[in-house]
XYZ file of C-alpha atoms in Angstrom:
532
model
C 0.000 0.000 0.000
C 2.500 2.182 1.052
C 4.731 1.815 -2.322
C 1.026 2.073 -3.907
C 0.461 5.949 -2.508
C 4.220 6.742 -3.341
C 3.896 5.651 -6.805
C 0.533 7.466 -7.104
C 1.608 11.106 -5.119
C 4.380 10.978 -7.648
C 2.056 11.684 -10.527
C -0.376 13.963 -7.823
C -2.888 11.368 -7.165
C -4.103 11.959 -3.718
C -4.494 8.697 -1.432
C -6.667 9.639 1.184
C -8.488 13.052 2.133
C -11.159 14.482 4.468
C -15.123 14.548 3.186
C -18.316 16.988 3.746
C -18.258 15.613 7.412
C -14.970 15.784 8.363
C -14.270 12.080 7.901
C -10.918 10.897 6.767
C -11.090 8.879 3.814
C -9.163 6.188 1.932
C -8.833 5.593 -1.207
C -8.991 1.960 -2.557
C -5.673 0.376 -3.653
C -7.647 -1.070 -6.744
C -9.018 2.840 -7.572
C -5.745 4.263 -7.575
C -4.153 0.948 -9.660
C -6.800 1.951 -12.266
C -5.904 5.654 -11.981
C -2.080 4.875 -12.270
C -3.213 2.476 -15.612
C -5.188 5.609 -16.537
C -2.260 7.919 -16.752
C -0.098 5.336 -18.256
C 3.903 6.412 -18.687
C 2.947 9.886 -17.322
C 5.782 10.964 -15.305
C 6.849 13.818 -13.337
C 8.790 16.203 -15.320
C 12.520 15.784 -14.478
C 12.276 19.592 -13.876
C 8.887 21.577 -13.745
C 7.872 24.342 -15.655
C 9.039 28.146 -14.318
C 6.691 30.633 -13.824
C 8.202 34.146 -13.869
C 5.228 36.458 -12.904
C 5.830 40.336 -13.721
C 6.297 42.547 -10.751
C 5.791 39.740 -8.391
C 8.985 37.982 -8.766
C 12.523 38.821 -8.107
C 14.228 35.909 -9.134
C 13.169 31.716 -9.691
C 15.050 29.615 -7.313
C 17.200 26.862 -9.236
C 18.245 23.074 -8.096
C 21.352 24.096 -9.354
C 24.587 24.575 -7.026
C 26.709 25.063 -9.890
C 27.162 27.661 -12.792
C 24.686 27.011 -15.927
C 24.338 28.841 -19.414
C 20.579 29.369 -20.104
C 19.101 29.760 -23.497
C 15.480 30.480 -23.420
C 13.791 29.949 -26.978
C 10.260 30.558 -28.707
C 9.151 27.938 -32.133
C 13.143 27.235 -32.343
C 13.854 30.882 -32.572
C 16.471 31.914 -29.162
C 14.953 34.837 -27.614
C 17.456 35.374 -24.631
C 20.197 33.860 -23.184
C 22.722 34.410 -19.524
C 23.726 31.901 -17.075
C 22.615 31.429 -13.393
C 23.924 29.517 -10.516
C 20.761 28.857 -7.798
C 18.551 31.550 -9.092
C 17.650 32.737 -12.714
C 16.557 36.452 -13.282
C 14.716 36.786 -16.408
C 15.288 39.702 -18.694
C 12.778 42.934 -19.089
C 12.128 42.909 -22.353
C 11.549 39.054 -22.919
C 7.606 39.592 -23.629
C 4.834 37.200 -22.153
C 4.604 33.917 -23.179
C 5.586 30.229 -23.090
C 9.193 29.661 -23.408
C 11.274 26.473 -24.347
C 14.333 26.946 -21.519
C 17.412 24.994 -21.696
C 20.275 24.761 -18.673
C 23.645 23.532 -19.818
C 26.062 22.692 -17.125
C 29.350 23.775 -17.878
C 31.854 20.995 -18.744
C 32.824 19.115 -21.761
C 30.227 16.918 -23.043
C 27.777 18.096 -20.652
C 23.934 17.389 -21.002
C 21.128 20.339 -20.605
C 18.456 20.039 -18.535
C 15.400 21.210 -20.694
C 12.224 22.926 -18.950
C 9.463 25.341 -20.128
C 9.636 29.150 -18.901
C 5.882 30.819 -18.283
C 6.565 34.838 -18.334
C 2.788 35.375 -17.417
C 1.420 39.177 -16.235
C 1.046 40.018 -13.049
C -2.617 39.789 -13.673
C -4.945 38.846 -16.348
C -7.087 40.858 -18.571
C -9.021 43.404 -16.135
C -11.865 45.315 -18.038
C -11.142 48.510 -19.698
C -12.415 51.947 -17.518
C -16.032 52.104 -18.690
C -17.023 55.014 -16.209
C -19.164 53.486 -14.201
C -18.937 50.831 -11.115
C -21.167 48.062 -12.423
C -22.063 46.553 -15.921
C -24.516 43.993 -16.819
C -25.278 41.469 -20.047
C -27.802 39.350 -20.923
C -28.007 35.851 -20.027
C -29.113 34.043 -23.077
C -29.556 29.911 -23.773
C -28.518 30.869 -27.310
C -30.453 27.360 -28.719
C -33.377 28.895 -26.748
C -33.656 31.870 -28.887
C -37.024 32.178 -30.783
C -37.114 34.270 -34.246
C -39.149 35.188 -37.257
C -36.307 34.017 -39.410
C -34.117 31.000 -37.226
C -35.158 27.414 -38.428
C -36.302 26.854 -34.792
C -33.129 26.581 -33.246
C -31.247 30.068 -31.720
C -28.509 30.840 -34.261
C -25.341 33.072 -34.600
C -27.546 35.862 -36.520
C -30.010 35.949 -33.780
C -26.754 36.176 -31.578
C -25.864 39.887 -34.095
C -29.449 40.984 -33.479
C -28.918 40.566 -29.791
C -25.856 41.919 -29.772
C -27.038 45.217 -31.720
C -29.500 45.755 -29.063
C -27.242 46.330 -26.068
C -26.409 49.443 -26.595
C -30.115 50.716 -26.790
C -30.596 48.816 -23.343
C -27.713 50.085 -21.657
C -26.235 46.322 -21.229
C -22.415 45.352 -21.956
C -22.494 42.540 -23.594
C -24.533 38.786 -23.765
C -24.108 35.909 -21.827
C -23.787 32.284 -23.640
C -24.426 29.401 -22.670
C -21.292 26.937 -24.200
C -21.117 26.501 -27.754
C -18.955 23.367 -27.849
C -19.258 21.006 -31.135
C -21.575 18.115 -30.329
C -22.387 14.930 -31.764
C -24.590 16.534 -34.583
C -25.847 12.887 -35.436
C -27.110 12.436 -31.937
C -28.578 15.350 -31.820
C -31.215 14.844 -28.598
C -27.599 14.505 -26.456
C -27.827 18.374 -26.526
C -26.305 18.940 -23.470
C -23.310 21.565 -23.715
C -21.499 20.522 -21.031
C -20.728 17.235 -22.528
C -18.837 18.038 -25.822
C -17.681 16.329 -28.519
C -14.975 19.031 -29.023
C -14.102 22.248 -26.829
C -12.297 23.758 -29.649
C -14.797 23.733 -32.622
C -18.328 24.845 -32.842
C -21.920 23.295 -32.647
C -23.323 23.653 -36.115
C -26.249 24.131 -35.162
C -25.537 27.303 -34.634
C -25.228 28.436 -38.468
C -27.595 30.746 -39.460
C -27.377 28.629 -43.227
C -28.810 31.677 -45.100
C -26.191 33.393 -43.962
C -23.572 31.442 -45.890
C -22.932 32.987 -49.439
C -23.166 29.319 -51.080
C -26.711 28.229 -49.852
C -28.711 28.231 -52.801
C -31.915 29.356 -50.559
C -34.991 27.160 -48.639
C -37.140 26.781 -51.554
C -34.366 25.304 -53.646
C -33.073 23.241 -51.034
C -36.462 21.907 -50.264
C -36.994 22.958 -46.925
C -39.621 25.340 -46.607
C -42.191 23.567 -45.230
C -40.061 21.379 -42.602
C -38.855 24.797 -41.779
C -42.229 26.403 -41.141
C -42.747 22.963 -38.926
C -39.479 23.837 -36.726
C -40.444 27.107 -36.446
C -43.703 26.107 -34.695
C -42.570 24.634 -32.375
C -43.223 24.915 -28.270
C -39.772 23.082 -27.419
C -36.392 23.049 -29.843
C -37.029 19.515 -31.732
C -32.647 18.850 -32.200
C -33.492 15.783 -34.396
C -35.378 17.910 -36.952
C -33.400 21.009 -36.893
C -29.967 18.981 -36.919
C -31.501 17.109 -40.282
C -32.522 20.263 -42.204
C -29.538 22.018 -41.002
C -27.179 18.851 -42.502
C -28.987 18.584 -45.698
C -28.576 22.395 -46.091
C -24.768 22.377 -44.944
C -23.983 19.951 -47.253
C -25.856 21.716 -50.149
C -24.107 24.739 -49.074
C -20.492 22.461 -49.147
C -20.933 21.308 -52.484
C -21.565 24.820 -54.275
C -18.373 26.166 -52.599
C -16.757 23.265 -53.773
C -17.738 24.530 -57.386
C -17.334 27.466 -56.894
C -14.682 30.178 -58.505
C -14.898 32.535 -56.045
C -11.040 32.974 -55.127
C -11.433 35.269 -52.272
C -13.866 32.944 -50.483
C -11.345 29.703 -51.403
C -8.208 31.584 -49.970
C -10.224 32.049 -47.040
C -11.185 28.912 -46.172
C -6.955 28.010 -46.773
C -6.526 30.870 -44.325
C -8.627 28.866 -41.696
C -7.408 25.653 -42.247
C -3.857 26.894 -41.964
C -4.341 28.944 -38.305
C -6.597 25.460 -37.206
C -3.792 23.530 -38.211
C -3.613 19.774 -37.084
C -6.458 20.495 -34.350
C -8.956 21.080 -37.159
C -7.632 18.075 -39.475
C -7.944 15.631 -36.502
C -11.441 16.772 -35.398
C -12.459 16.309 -38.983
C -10.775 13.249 -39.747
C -12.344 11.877 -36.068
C -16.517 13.220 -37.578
C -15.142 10.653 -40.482
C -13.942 7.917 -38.922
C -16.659 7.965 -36.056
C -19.267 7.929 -38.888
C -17.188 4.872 -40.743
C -16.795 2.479 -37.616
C -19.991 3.702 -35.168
C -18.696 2.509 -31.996
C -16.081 4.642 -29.410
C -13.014 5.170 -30.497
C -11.221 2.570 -28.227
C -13.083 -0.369 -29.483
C -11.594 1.326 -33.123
C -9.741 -1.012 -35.499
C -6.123 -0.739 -33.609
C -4.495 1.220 -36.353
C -7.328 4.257 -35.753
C -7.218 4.080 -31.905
C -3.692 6.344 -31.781
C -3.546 7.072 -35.048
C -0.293 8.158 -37.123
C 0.214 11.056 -39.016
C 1.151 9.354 -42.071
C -2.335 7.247 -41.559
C -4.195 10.952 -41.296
C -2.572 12.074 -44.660
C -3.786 8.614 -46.268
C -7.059 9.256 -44.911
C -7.407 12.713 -46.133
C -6.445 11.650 -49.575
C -9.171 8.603 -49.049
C -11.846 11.254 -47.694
C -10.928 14.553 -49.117
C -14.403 15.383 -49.912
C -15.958 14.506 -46.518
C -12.746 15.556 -44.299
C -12.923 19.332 -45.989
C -17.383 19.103 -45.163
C -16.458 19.235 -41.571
C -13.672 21.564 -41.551
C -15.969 24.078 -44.214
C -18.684 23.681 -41.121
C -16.363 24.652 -38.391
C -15.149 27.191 -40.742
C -18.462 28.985 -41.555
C -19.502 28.668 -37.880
C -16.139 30.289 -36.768
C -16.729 33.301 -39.215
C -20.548 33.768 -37.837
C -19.594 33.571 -34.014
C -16.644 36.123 -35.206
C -18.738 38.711 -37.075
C -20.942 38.948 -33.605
C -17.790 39.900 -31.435
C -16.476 42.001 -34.307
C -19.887 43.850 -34.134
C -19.337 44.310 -30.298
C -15.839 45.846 -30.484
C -17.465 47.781 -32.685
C -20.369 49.269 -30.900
C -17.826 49.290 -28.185
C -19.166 46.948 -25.762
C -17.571 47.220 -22.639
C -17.670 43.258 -22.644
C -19.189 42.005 -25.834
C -19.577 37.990 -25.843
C -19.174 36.074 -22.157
C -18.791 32.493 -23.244
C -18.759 28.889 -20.894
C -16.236 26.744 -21.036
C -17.242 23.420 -20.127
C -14.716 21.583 -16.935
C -14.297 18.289 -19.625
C -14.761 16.807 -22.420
C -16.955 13.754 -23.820
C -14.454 10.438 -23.095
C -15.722 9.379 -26.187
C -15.303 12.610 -28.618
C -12.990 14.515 -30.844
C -10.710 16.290 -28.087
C -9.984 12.881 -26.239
C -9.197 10.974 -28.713
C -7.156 13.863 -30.766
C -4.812 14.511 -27.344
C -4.605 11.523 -26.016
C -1.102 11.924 -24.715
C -2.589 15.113 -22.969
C -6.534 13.691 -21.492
C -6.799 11.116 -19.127
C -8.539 8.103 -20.533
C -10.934 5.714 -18.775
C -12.035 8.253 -15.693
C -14.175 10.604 -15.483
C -14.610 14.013 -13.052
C -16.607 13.871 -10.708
C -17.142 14.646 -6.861
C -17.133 12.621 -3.358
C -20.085 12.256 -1.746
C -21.382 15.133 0.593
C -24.111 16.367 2.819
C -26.436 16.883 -1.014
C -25.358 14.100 -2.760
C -24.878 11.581 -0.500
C -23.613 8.797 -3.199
C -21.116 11.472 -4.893
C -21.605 12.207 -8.396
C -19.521 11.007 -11.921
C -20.165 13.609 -14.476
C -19.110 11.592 -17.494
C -16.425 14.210 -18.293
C -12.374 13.774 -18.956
C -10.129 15.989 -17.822
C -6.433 16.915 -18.568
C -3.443 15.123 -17.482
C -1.405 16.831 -15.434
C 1.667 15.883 -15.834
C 1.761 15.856 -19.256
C 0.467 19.392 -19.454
C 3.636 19.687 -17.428
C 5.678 18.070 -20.004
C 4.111 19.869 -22.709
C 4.334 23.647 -21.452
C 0.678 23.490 -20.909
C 0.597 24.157 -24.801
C -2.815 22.098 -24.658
C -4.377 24.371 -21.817
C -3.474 27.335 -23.646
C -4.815 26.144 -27.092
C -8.125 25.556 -24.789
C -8.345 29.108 -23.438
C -7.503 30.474 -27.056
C -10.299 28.846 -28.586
C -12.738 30.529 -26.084
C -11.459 33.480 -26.022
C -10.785 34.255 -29.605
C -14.441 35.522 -30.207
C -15.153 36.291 -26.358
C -14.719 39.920 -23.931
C -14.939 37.535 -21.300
C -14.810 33.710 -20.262
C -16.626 31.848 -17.258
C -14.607 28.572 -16.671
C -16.476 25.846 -15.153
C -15.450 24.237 -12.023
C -12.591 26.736 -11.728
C -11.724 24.231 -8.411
C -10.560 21.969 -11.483
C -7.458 24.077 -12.004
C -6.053 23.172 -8.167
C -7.632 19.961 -7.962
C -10.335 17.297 -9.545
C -12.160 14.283 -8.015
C -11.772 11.215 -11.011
C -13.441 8.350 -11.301
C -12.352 4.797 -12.733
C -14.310 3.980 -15.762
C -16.657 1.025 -14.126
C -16.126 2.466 -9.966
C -18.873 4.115 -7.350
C -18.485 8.073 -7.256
C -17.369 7.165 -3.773
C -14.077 4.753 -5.214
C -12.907 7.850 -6.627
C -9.493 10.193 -5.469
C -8.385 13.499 -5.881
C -5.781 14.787 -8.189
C -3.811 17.601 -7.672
C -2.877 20.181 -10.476
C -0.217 23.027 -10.558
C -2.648 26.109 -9.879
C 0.106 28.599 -10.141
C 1.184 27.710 -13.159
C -2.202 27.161 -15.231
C -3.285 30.302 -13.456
C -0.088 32.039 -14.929
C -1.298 30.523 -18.471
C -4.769 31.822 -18.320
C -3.083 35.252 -17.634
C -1.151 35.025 -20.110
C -4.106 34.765 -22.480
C -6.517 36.690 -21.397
C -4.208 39.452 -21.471
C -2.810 38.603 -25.429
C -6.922 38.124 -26.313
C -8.158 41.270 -24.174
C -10.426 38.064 -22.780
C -11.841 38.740 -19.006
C -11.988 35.643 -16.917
C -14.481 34.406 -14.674
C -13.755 31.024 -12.309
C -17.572 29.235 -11.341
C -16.283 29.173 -7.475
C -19.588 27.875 -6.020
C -19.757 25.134 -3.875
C -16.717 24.080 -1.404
C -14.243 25.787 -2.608
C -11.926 26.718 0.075
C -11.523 30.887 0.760
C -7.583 30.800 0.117
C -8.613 29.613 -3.329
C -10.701 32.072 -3.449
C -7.751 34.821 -2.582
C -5.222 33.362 -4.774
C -7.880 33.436 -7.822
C -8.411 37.222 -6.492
C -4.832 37.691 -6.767
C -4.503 36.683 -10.257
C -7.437 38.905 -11.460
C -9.681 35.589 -12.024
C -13.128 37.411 -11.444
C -15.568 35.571 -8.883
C -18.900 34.336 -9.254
C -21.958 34.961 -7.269
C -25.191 33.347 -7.373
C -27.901 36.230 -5.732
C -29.979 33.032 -4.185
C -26.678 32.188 -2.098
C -25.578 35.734 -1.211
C -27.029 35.942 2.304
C -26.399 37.178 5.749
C -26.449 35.184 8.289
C -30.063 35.395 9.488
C -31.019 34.218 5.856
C -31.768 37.688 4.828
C -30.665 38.817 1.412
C -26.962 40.977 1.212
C -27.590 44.223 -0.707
C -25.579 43.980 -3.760
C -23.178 46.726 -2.306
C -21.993 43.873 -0.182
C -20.881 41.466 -2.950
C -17.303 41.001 -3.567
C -15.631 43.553 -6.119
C -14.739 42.029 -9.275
C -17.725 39.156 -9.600
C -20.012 38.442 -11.843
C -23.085 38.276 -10.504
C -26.367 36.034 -11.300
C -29.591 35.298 -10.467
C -29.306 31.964 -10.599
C -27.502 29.171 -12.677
C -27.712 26.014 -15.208
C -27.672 23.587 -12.167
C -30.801 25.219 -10.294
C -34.422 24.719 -10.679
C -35.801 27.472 -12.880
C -36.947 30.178 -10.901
């Protein structure tokens, strides 16, 4: 047992901890042999990342007692270099970012030790002066969203109309709930908290009249399903995912014979700043579709999948790989145009969007990064005074230690994909980014442990950012998350977030809102209440 918990605080896996109550509990030698199987080689780094935090730090202590040459470069390119013996100073005009660091002992044949540098802010994004001490948005379930025009299903021109209204009604910006890609074939598994993808869009979204190459409803057919959709009392997904598929790919084909060269090099343009994220979330809609069942039950050659094996399968599946990647890149242009509209009406905050705490075990993201997810858990919690059997969410989360290992490159694509068309972020679960409750595929919620995460370092990324994407970020710290969280989130500039129904004084009265903590984001109430 006791080799068991070594082996397992080595890669931050937490063998025992107190509940709700008080109690001190165990975890199961067989939960944390499945959790150790989960993370597979994952090893502590042989030195962790560096955070250097403007005008907080002086100097990063090194677990070096001799004199080493440092060369600290960016995509190959050396931005800096000095040496350091026990402590490392980092140059003024090195700008924020994540660095590739390299310390070279001094000696003939001598071997560096290689490391990631964060240079993060000494605070993220804080709004702009807006003259005045309180703003407000609209909260809106964008799939909610009724219209004239929208095939029955909220859509990113509704989202323009919305957003052209602010101004009018004195509010800052609109609230969204996520807009993660789905599974747009299983369309009644709506929930956004459970996504296929958290860097791509839900289609559904597309307002398909909208998109230059749609030949129109009448032509495609659609008019009277439309009409149907329209008429609805609740959103029916199934129906609105099939007309909106049928009218994507009519849209897909005529840009595909099309001439237009503006509209071709801007599709290139997309595909070249998605890069391999976008080919591997198209290539996964294809194979998904070819062999139905989860990835991991795949033909073997598909389950990790080769880069040479991706290029055959593009050439195999041109046709169908560039659909998806023409949907994602239509729906990235729409979402855009709405923020662009904001800036422009100058918005103190424009689009607030949710990032989900996970990902779908079986989707896109987790099977795309599977060196940086954790396969076969899920997130969850430990059972408490509400939920007295604990809860599994049916989420994966990061890997710790190979975010580590990686310079947290995958967190930071994460955050970049939220904030590119966002003033502000919420992140879900913000407890996530010090520590997360997972859950062996097959286990109780109870048979779970806790896994610790460097805070300091993925709050230094989301600083980093928020401040390159002007991007304000708000952690969801409801629940029992503990109050020196709360100041170290402060202390980043990681915005807080108060439910009204909680805020109350001791005698169960109501706090005035003059009470609330400064920089919060306040609400009425939230996606995991009863409607009020």
């Amino acid at each position: 047992m006791l080799e068991l918990a070594a082996r397992a605080a080595e890669l931050g896996i937490v063998a025992e901890y107190d509940d709700a109550r008080g109690v001190r509990r165990f975890v199961p030698d067989e939960t944390l042999r499945k959790l150790l199987d989960a993370f597979g080689q994952s090893q502590a780094s042989d030195m962790a990342p560096l955070l250097w935090r403007r005008g907080r730090i002086q100097a990063l202590d090194l677990p070096f007692t001799e004199p080493h040459d440092w060369t600290l470069t960016s995509a190959g390119q050396e931005v800096a270099r000095g040496e350091a013996q026990r402590r490392l100073t980092v140059p003024d005009d090195v700008p924020i970012g994540t660095y590739a660091i390299a310390f070279t002992p001094r000696g003939a044949g001598a071997q560096p030790v290689l490391t990631h540098l964060l240079v993060a802010p000494e605070q993220a994004y804080q709004l702009d002066d807006v003259g005045v001490d309180r703003v407000w948005a609209l909260a809106v379930q964008l799939y909610g969203v009724r219209s004239r025009r929208n095939w029955g299903h909220g859509d990113f021109t509704d989202l323009l109309n919305l957003v052209r209204m602010c101004p009018d009604l004195g509010a800052a910006g609109i609230g969204l709930n996520p807009l993660h890609a789905l599974f747009d074939d299983r369309p009644e598994q709506a929930s956004p908290y459970a996504p296929n993808s958290r860097l791509f869009l839900n289609p559904l979204y597309v307002d398909l009249e909208a998109i230059p190459e749609f030949p129109g409803i009448a032509e495609a057919g659609l008019a009277a399903e439309i009409e149907r959709l329209r008429g609805t009392d609740q959103v029916d997904y199934t129906g609105v995912a099939a007309a909106k598929t049928k009218a994507l790919r009519l849209a897909y084909e005529r840009f595909c014979r099309s001439r237009k060269r503006d509209r071709k090099a801007a599709f290139k343009a997309f595909q070249a700043d998605q890069g391999e994220a976008l080919a591997r979330f198209a290539a996964f809609e294809v194979l998904r579709r070819r062999f139905q069942n989860v990835w991991w039950e795949w033909p073997p050659e598909w389950r990790r999948p080769t880069d040479k094996q991706l290029k055959a399968l593009r050439k195999q599946a041109a046709a169908e790989i560039g659909y998806y990647e023409f949907v994602q890149w239509i729906a990235d242009e729409q979402l855009g145009r709405c923020q662009e509209e904001a800036r422009r009406l100058r918005l103190p905050v424009g689009l607030y969007i949710d990032l989900a705490v996970g990902v779908e075990p079986g989707g896109a993201d987790a099977w795309s990064a599977q060196e940086s997810i954790i396969g076969k858990v899920e997130v969850g919690a430990p059972p408490d005074l509400l939920n007295t059997a604990g809860q599994a969410w049916g989420l994966a989360a990061f890997n710790p230690r190979a975010l580590e290992r990686a310079g947290f490159a995958p967190f930071a694509e994460l955050l970049h994909a939220a904030m590119r068309h966002a003033g502000a972020i919420r992140l879900d679960h913000v407890l996530g980014l010090n520590r997360l409750y997972l859950i062996p595929f097959g286990a109780k919620p109870h048979e779970g442990a806790y896994v610790r995460y460097p805070l300091q370092q993925l709050l230094g990324i989301a600083a980093i950012e928020s401040v390159r994407d002007r991007c304000l970020v708000i952690g969801e710290d409801l629940g029992t998350v503990p109050d020196e969280l709360r100041v170290v989130l402060a202390d980043w500039g990681i915005w807080s977030y108060l439910v009204m129904l909680f805020e109350r004084r001791a005698d169960g009265s109501f706090k005035h809102p003059h009470e609330y903590r400064k920089n919060a984001l306040a609400t009425f109430s939230t996606h995991d209440l009863p409607t009020f």
